[in-house]
Structure formats: C-alpha cells, structure tokens
Coordinates of C-alpha atoms in Angstrom, one line a residue:
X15 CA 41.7 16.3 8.1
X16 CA 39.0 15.7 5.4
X17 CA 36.7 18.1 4.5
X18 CA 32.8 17.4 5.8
X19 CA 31.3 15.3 3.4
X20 CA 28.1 17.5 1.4
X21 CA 25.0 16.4 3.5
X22 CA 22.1 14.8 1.1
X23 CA 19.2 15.7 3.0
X24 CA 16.6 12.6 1.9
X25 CA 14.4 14.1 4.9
X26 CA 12.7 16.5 2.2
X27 CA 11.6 13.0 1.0
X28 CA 10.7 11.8 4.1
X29 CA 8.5 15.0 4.3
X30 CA 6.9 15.1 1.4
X31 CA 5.9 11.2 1.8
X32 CA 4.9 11.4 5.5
X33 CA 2.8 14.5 4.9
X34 CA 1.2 13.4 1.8
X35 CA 2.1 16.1 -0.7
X36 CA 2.5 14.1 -3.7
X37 CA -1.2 13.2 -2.8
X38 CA -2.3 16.9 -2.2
X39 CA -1.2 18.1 -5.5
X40 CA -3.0 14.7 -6.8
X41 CA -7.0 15.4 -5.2
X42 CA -5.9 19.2 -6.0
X43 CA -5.7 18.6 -9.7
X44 CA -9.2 15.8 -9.3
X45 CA -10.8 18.9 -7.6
X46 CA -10.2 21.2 -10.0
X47 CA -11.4 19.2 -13.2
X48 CA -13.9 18.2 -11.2
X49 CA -15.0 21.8 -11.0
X50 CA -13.5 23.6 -13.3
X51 CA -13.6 26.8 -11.6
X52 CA -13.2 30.0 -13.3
X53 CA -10.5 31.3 -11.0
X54 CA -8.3 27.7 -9.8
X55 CA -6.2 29.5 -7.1
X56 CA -9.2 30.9 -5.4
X57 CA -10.9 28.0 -5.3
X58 CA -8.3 25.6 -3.9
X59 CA -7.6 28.0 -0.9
X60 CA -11.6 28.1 -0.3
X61 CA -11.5 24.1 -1.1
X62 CA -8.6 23.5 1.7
X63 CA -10.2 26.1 4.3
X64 CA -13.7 24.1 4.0
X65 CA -12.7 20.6 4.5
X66 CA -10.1 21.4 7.2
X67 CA -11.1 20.1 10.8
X68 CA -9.4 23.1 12.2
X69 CA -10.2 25.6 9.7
X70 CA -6.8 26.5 8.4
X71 CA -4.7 24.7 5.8
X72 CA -2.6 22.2 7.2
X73 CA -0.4 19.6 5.3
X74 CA -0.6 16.8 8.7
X75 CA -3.2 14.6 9.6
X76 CA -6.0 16.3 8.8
X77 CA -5.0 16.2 5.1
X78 CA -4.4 12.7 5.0
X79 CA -7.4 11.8 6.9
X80 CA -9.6 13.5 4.1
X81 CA -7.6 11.7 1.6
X82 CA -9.1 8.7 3.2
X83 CA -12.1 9.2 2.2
X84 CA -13.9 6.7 0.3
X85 CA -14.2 7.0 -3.9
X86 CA -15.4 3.7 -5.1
X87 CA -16.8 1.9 -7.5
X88 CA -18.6 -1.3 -7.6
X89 CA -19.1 -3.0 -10.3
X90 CA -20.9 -6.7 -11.0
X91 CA -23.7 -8.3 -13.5
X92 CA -27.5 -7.9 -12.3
X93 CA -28.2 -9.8 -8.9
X94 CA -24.6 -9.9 -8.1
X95 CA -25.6 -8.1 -5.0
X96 CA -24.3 -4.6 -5.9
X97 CA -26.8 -2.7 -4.2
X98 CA -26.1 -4.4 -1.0
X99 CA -22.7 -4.3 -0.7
X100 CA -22.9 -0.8 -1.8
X101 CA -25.2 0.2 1.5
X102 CA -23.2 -1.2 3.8
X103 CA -19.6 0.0 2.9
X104 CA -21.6 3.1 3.4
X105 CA -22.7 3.0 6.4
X106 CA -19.5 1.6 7.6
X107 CA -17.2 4.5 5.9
X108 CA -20.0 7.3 6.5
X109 CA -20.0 7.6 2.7
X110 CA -23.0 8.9 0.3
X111 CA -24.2 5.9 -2.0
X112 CA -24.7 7.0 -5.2
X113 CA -26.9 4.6 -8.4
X114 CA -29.3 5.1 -10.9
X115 CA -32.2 5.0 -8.7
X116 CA -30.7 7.6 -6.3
X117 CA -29.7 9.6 -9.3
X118 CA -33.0 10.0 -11.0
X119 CA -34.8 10.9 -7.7
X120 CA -32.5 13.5 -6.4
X121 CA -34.7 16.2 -8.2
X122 CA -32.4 19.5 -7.4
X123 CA -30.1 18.1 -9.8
X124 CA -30.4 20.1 -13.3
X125 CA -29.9 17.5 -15.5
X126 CA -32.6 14.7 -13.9
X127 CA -35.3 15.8 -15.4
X128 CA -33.8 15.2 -18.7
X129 CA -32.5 11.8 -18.0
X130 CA -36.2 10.8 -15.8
X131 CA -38.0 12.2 -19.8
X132 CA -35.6 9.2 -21.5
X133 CA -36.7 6.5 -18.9
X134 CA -40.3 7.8 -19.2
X135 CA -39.9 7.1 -22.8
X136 CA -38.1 4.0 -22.5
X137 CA -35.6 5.1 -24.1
X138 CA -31.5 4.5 -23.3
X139 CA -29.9 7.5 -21.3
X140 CA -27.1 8.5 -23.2
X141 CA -23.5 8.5 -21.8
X142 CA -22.9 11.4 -22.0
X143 CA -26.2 12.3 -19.5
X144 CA -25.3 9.6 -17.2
X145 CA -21.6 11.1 -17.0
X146 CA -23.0 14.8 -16.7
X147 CA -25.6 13.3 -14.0
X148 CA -23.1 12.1 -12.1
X149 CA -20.2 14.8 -12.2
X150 CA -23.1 16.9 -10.8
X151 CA -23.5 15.3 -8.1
X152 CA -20.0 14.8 -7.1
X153 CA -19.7 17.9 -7.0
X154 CA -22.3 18.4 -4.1
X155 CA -20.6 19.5 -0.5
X156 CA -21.7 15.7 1.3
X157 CA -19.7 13.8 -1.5
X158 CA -16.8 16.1 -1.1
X159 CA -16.1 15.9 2.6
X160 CA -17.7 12.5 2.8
X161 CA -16.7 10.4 -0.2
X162 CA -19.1 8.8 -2.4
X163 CA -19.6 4.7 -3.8
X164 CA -20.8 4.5 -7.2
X165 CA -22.7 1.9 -7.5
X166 CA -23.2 0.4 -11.0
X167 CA -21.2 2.7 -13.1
X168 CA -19.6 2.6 -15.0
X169 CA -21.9 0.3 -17.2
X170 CA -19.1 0.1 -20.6
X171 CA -16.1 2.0 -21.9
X172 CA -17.4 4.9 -22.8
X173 CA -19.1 6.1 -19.7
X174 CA -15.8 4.8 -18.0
X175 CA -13.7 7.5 -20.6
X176 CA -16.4 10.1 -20.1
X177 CA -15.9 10.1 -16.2
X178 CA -12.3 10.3 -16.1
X179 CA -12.2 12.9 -18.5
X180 CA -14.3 15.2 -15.8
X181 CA -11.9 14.2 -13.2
X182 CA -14.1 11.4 -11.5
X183 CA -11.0 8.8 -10.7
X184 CA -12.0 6.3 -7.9
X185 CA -9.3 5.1 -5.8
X186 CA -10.6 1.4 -5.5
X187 CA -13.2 -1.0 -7.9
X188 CA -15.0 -3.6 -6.9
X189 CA -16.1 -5.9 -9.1
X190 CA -18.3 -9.1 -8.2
X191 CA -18.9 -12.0 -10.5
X192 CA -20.7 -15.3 -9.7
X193 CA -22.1 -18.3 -13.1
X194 CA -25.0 -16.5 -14.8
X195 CA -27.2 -19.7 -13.4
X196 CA -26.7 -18.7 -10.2
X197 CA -27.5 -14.7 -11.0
X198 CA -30.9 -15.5 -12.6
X199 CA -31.9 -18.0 -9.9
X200 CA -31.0 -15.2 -7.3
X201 CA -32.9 -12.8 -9.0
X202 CA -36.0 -15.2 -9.3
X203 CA -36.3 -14.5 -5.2
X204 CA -35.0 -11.2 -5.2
X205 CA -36.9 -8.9 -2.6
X206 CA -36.9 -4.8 -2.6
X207 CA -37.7 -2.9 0.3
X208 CA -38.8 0.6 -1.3
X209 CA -38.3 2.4 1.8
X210 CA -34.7 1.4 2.5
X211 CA -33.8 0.4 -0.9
X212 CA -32.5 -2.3 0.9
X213 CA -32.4 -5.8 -1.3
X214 CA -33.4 -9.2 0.3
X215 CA -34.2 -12.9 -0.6
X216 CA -36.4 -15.0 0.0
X217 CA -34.3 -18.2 0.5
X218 CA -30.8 -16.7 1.4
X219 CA -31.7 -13.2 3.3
X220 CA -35.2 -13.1 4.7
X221 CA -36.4 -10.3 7.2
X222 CA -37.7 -11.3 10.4
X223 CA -39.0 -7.9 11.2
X224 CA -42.6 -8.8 9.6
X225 CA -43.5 -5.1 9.0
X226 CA -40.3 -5.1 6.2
X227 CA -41.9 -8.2 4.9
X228 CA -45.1 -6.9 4.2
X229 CA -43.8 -4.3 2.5
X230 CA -41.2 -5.6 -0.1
X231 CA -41.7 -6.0 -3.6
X232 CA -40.6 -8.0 -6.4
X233 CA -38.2 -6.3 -9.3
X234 CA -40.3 -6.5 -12.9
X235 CA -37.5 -8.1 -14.4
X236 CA -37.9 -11.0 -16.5
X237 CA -35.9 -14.3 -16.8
X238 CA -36.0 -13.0 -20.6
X239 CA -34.6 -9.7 -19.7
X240 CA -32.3 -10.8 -17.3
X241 CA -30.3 -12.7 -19.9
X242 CA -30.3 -9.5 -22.1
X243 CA -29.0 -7.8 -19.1
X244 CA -26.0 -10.7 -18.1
X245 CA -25.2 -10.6 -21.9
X246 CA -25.0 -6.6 -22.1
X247 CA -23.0 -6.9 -19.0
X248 CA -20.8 -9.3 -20.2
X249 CA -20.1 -7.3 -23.4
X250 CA -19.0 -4.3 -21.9
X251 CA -17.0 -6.0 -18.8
X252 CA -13.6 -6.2 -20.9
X253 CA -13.7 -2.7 -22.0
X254 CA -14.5 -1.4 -18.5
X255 CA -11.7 -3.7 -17.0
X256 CA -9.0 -2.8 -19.1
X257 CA -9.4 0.7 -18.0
X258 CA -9.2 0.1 -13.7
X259 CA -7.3 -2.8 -13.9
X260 CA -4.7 -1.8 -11.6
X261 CA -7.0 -0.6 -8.9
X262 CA -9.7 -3.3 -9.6
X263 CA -10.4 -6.2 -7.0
X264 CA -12.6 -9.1 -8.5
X265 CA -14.8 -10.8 -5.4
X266 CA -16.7 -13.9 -5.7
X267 CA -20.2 -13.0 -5.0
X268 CA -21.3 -16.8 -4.6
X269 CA -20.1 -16.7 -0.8
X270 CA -22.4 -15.9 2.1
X271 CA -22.8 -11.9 2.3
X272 CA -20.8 -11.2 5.3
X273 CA -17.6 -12.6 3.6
X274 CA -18.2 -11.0 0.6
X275 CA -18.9 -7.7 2.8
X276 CA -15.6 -8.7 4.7
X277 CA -13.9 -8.8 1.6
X278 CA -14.5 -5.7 0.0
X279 CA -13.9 -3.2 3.2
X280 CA -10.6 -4.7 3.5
X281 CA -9.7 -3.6 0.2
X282 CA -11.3 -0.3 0.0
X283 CA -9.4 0.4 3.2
X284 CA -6.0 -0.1 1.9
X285 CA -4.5 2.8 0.5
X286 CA -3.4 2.3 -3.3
X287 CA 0.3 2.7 -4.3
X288 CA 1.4 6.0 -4.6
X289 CA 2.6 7.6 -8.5
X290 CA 4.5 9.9 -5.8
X291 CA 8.1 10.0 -7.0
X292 CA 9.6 7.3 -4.5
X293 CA 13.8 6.8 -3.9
X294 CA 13.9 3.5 -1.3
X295 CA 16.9 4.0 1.7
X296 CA 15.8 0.6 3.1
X297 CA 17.5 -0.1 6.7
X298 CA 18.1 -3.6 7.5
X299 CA 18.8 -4.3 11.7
X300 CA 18.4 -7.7 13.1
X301 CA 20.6 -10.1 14.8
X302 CA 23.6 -12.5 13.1
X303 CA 22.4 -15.3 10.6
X304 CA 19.0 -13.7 10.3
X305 CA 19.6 -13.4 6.5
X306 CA 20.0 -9.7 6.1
X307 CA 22.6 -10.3 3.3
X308 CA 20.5 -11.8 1.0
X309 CA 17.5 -10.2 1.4
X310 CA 19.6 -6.9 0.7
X311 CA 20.9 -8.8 -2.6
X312 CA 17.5 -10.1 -3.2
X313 CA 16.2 -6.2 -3.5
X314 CA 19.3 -4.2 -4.7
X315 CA 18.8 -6.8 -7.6
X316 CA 15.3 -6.2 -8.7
X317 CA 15.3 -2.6 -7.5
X318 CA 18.6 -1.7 -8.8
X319 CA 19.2 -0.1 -5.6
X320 CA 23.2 0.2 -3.7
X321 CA 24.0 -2.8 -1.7
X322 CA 26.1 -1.7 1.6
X323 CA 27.4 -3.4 4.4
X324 CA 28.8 -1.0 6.8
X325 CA 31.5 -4.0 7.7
X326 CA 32.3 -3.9 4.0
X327 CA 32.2 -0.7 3.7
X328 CA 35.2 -0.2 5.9
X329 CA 37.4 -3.2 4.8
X330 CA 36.7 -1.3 1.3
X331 CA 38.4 1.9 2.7
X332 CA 41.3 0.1 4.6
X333 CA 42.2 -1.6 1.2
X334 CA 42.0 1.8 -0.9
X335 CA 44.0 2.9 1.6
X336 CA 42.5 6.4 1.7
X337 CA 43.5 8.7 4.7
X338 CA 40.0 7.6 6.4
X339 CA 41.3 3.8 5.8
X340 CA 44.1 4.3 7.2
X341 CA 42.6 4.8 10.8
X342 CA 40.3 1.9 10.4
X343 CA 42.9 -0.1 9.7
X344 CA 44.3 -0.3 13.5
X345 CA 40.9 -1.1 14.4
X346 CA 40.1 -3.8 12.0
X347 CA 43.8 -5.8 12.4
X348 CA 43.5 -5.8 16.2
X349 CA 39.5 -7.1 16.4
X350 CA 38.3 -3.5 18.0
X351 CA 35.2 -1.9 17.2
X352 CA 35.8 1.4 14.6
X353 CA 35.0 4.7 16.4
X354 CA 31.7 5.8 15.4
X355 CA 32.6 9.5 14.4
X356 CA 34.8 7.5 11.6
X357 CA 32.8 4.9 10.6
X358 CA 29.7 8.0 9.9
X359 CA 31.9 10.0 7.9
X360 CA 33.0 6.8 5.4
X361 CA 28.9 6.1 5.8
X362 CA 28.1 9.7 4.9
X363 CA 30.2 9.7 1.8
X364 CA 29.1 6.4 0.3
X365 CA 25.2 7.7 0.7
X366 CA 25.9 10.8 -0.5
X367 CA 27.1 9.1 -3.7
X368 CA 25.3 10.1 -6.7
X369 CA 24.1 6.3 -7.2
X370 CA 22.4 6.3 -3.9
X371 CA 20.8 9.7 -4.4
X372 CA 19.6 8.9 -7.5
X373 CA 18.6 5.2 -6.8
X374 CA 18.6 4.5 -3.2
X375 CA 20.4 2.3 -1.1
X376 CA 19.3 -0.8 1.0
X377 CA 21.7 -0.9 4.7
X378 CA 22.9 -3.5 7.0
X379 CA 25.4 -3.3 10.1
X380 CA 24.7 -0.1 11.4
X381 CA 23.5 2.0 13.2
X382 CA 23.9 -0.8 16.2
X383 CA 22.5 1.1 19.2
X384 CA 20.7 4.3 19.5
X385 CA 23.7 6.3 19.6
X386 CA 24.5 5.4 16.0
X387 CA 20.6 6.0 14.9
X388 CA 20.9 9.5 16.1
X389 CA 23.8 9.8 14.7
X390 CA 22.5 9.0 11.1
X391 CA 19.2 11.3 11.7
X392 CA 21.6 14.2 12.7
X393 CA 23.7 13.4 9.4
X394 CA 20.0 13.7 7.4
X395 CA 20.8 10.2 6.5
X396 CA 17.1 8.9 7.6
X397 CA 15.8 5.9 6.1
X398 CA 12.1 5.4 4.7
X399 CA 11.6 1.8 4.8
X400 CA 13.3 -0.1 8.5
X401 CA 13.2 -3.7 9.2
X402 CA 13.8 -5.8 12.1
X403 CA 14.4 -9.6 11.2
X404 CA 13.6 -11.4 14.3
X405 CA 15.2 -15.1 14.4
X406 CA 15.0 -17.6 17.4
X407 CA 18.4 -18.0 19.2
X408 CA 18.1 -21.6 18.1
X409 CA 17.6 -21.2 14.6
X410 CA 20.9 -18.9 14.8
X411 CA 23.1 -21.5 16.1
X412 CA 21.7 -23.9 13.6
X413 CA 22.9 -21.6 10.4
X414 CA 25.8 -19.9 11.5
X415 CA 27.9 -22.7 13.7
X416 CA 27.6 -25.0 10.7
X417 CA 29.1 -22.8 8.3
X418 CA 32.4 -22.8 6.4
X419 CA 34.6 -21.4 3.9
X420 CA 36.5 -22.6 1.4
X421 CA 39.8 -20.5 1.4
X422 CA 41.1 -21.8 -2.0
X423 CA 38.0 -20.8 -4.1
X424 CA 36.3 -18.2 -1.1
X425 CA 32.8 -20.6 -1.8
X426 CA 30.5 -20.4 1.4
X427 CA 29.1 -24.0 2.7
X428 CA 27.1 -25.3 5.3
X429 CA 27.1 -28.9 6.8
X430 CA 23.7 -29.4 6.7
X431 CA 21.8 -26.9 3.7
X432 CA 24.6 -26.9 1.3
X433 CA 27.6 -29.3 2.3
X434 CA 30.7 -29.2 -0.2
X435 CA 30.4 -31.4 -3.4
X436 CA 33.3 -33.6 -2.7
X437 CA 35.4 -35.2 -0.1
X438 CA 38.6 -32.9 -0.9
X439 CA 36.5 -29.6 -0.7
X440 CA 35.2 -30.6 2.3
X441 CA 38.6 -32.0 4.1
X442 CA 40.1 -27.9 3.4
X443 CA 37.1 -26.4 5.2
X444 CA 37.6 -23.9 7.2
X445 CA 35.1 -21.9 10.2
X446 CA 35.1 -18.4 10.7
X447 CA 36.3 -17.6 14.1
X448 CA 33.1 -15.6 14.9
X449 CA 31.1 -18.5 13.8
X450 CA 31.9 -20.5 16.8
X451 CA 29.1 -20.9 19.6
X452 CA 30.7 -19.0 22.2
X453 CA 30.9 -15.6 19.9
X454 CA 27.5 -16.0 18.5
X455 CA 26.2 -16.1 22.1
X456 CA 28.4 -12.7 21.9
X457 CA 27.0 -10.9 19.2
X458 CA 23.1 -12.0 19.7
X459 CA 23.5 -10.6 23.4
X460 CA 25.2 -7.3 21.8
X461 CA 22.2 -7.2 19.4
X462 CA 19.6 -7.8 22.1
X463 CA 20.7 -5.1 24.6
X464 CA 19.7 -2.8 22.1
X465 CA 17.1 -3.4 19.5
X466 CA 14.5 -2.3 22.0
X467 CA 15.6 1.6 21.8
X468 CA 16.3 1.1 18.4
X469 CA 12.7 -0.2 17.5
X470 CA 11.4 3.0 19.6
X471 CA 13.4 4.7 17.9
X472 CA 12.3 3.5 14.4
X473 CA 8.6 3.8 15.5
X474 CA 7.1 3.1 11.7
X475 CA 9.3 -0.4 11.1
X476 CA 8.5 -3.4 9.8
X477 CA 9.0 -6.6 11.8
X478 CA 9.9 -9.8 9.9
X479 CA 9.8 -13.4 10.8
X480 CA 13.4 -14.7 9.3
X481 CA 12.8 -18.2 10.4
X482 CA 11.9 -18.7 6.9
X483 CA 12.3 -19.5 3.5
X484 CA 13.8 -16.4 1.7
X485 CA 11.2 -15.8 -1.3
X486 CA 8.2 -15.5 1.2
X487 CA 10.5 -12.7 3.3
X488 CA 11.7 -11.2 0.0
X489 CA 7.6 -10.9 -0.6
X490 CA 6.9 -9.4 2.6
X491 CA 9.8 -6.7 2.4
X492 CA 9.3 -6.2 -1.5
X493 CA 4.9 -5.4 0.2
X494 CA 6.0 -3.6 2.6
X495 CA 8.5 -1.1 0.5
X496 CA 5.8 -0.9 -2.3
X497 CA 2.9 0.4 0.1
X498 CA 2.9 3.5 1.6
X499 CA 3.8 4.6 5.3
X500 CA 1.8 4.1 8.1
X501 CA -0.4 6.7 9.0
X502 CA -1.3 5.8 12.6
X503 CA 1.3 7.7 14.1
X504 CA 1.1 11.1 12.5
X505 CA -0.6 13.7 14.4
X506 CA -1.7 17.4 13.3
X507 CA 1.7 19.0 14.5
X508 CA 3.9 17.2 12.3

C-alpha cells in the first residue's frame, strides 16, 4: 500500500487572498508613514479598533470593505474639468474632496496660514508646503474612514516624490486631456458657483435654477495666463506620469460630462492588481471540444505554470508502471472509469510536486461531479482561479466529429479548420472512437448532469464563452487570473 501522499495545503493561500492580508499589511504600512506615530504597535491596534464596523479587529469583510475606500487622484490641464469630475465621484463614493481652494480655507490646519501668506504675496507655494499641507490633512479622521480625491495634485515630479515619501499612495489616477484650443475656449465660458464650488458653462452646462445663475462668477484668468498655465502643465505632465503609470487611466475630456463621469467611476471602482505574492492552481471544467487543452497550453506557456490532464495523468502512471499504475491499467484497457480514491491519490502526488508548489498548476478532466470537488477540497487541493467554458451542443459536433489522427506521424486534423496537406495523409486518417456522434452525445449529457452542483459548488468561477476564437478567451482567462477575487460573496464570519 503506498504511503499518504504529504498534503500541500494551498488553502493558507486561499486565506490570505480571500481575506485580504497581503492588503492589510499594505494600508498598515501607508498608515503608519502616514503618521508616524511614536509608538507603531499601539497605534495600529487603536487604527483597526476605530475603523471597524463592529468594533473589534476582524480580517473579513469589514476589512476589505475599508480597503475600498476611495484614494484618488485626478489629474488634467486647466479647464479639463477636474473640479467637476472631482465633486461628483465624491458624492457617489461618500468621499472628502480635497484641492487648493479647499486646502487654503480649511483654517484648523497648522500649516495654512503659511501657505494663504505666499498666495497673499503672490508668491509660488513651495512643494514642500503643498506636500506638508496635504499629509495634514489626510491624516484627519473623515479622510481616513472615508477616503479622499485629490484634485489637482500632484502639479510636477517633485510634489509627486514628496507625497509618496509621507506615505500618500493613491490606488487610482485619473488623468483628462482634451487640444489646448478647446481648453482655452472652455475656459473663455467657464462659470463658478462660490457657494458650491460647483463649475458650469455657459454654452455646454448652464443652470436652470436662476438663483445659481445669479450668483456665478467668472474665474480672473486670462487667455494670456491660461497658455502659461497649459504650457506649465504640459511641462511637468511627463515627470508626473512616469511616476503613476501603472495605476494611471488617461480619459478624453472632449466628450459630454456624463461619459466622462461614466468613465472614470468605472475605473476608480476596480480594484488594482495585487503585489500580494500570487501562486495560480487554475481549474479548467467544461464540456468535450470546448478547447480546454489549449487554453491550458496557451497559459502554462506564458505563465510557466504545470500543464495536467487528469486523463494523461493516468495513462502516464500505467506506462511507468508504478504500483498505482498498475491498478489503472485494468481500468484504462477495458474502457471503465478509474476509481476515484485512485485517480486522487496519483492527483495528490502530481500537485504536491515541488513544480506545482512553487509555480502553480492549471487542471482539466477532473473533478467531474461534486463528489470529486469535495474530494479535492478535503485533500486541501483547492483551486484559486475556476472556469466553466460553455460551448453550444452544435458547435461541439462541428469540432470534434470532424477530427482525425494521423497514426503514422500522431498529427491532429480536422476536415474543415485544418484538413491534411495531401491526398496520401488524408487517405491514412483515422477518427477516434469517442469522436463519433453517438459518444459525444455521451460525454456532453455526462458533463451536463453535473456542472450545475459543480458551479454551486465553485461559487467565485468564471464563465467563458468558447464559441470563439482562442486569443480573445486566452484574454479573458489571462484578465480574469490577473485580477483579484470577487468580493461579493464574503461575509464578516469568514
């Protein structure tokens, strides 16, 4: 009898993904520069009892919900329509808006005084003020629990070096852009409402409430100035860029607002890939012909993940002729299904490899019904990433009753997508016995009976449209596997 195979348990991975811990440690650390407390440990268990709903430390929901709040920055040349865009993703995310102007009035800040003596002057605010203004007022209780959108920082390189270095890391930037012709025309009928701070026009975005109207004043900015400005802007764009470039979204801001609204919450409510240490187990399930093989190949190539069919898998331990092969092989000559308690322990060896455990494994051909799922979770074999290809009966037929095999040379074919090259390949053809109509039928009715309890039992999968071409599924998969787990499920006692 051979000894139990050493249990990898990947669900410590599962854990730490689905409970966001990687991201804990991560707005631990921003916290703490942030705030630089004189005693850190103190100050993280008074941080996580504050902001937690039920006012304990949890590592669930709750956790993750805070992570979700919003730390943006928008970026974009004068008349862009920053200040807009700004308000309203506030008021949709319940987040504090944050600018120049809002900075400079909020007088129980320290520092404002000093920066409201340089404007008095007309003098530049230094960086360093403007970096100092704004880690101060980060660190007030609303922008911690709510999130904050920075509007208009920051304005080159320097401030964006000066704000990282106090821990002020934004999750998403959004820059808008638009011809410079445009931008000075725009700001030629640009409207401010000083009560709301809220920024109209008088061609584009005109009040009808006639008390707003009354009320709304013209910026004192220049045509003259407003080149200065674009030019300045355009200056210190590359810097600034370089910097957020892999969180940065660029929107065109010569689109009516509500797209360019539209636009931007979508993609300051993704979340951004994880620098989370991440080892893929990628389960593939889906029905014959729905081109599991290749998508596996497609992603064991580029990820340099382990390729396994559980099919081959076994036909690999009958020729080895180890002692486990040697009861498959009874199975496999006769056309019977291998017992499940033998198939898992020639599954539980190959995944507990050191290749897989070090870098992942993509699987196809089992589990097959919910038996064989529970069967894996009980193993601790639980994948991160599940698929299920979904492929009209139809389309099925089409690709597998029209393939063949060439048994000289072991080269695949297909009478209609790839036929052989020349008459005397094509006269030695040969079909796969399973390929035939009738055992198709077979096999899709075998999958169908059960991919309902398997999809409620893989409650976070993916689904995929196979009736494709391969490189848009490969896309799809390769998004899906990239971006972090779905949230929606979780709830505060997991």
């Amino acid at each position: 009898m051979d000894a139990p195979a050493r249990s990898w348990p990947p669900s410590v991975g599962g854990y730490a993904e689905r409970q966001g811990l990687f991201r804990l440690l991560q707005n631990m650390l921003e916290e703490l520069l942030i705030h630089k407390p004189e005693d850190p440990v103190q100050f993280m268990i008074e941080h996580l009892k504050q902001h937690n709903d039920d006012g304990c430390i949890s590592l669930g929901y709750q956790e993750l919900k805070r992570f979700g709040a919003p730390r943006i920055f928008i970026l974009g040349p004068p008349a862009s329509g920053k200040t807009t865009m700004a308000i309203r993703l506030c008021k949709h995310l319940d987040a504090i808006r944050i600018s120049q102007e809002t900075l400079l009035s909020k007088e129980t800040l320290a520092l404002t005084k000093e920066a409201k003596a340089y404007k008095e002057r007309k003098q530049k605010i230094p960086n360093a003020l403007w970096a100092n203004l704004i880690r101060e007022r980060l660190s007030n209780v609303d922008c911690i629990k709510q999130g904050w959108i920075l509007e208009g920082f920051p304005e080159n390189q320097e401030q964006a070096w000066l704000l990282q270095s106090s821990g002020i890391i934004p999750r998403h930037v959004v820059v808008l852009y638009a011809a410079d012709t445009m931008l000075i025309e725009r700001n030629s009928g640009k409207r401010l409402d000083p009560l709301t701070e809220e920024v109209y026009h008088t061609t584009f975005d005109w009040p009808s409430d006639v008390q707003i109207q009354q009320r709304l004043v013209k910026p004192d900015v220049t045509e003259e100035e407003m080149a200065k400005q674009l030019l300045e802007y355009h200056r210190n764009l590359p810097g600034v860029f370089q910097i957020y470039h892999k969180i940065l979204r660029s929107i065109n801001a010569d689109q009516p607002c509500v797209d360019v609204i539209s636009q931007a919450l979508t993609y300051v409510q993704t979340q951004p890939r994880s620098a989370a240490p991440f080892t893929p187990r990628i389960l593939f399930c889906g029905p014959p012909g729905s081109g599991k093989s290749l998508q596996a190949a497609l992603i064991a190539q580029k990820y340099s993940v382990v390729n396994i069919c559980c099919g081959q898998l076994l036909k690999e331990a009958v020729a080895d002729k180890t002692e486990l092969g040697e009861l498959v092989k009874p199975y496999i000559d006769n056309g019977y299904p291998v017992p499940d308690n033998v198939v898992m322990k020639i599954l539980e060896r190959r995944l507990n490899a050191p290749d897989c455990m070090t870098k992942g494994w993509v699987l196809r051909g089992f589990p097959r019904d919910i038996e064989q799922a529970e069967r894996l979770q009980k193993a601790c074999i639980i994948p991160n990433r599940v698929f299920f290809f979904n492929l009209p009966y139809e389309s099925i037929i089409e690709r597998l009753s029209q393939r063949r095999i060439d048994p000289v040379t072991g080269e695949r074919y297909h009478t209609t997508l790839r036929p052989a090259p020349t008459a005397k390949i094509q006269a030695r053809l040969k079909q796969n016995p399973k390929d035939k109509e009738e055992n198709i039928e077979k096999r899709v009715d075998a999958y169908h009976r059960n991919v309902r309890d398997l999809q409620e039992f893989y409650e976070d999968a993916f689904d995929v449209n196979a009736d494709q071409d391969p490189y848009p599924i490969f896309e799809f998969i390769e998004s899906c596997i990239i971006k972090p787990l779905p949230c929606k499920k979780l709830n505060a006692s997991n």
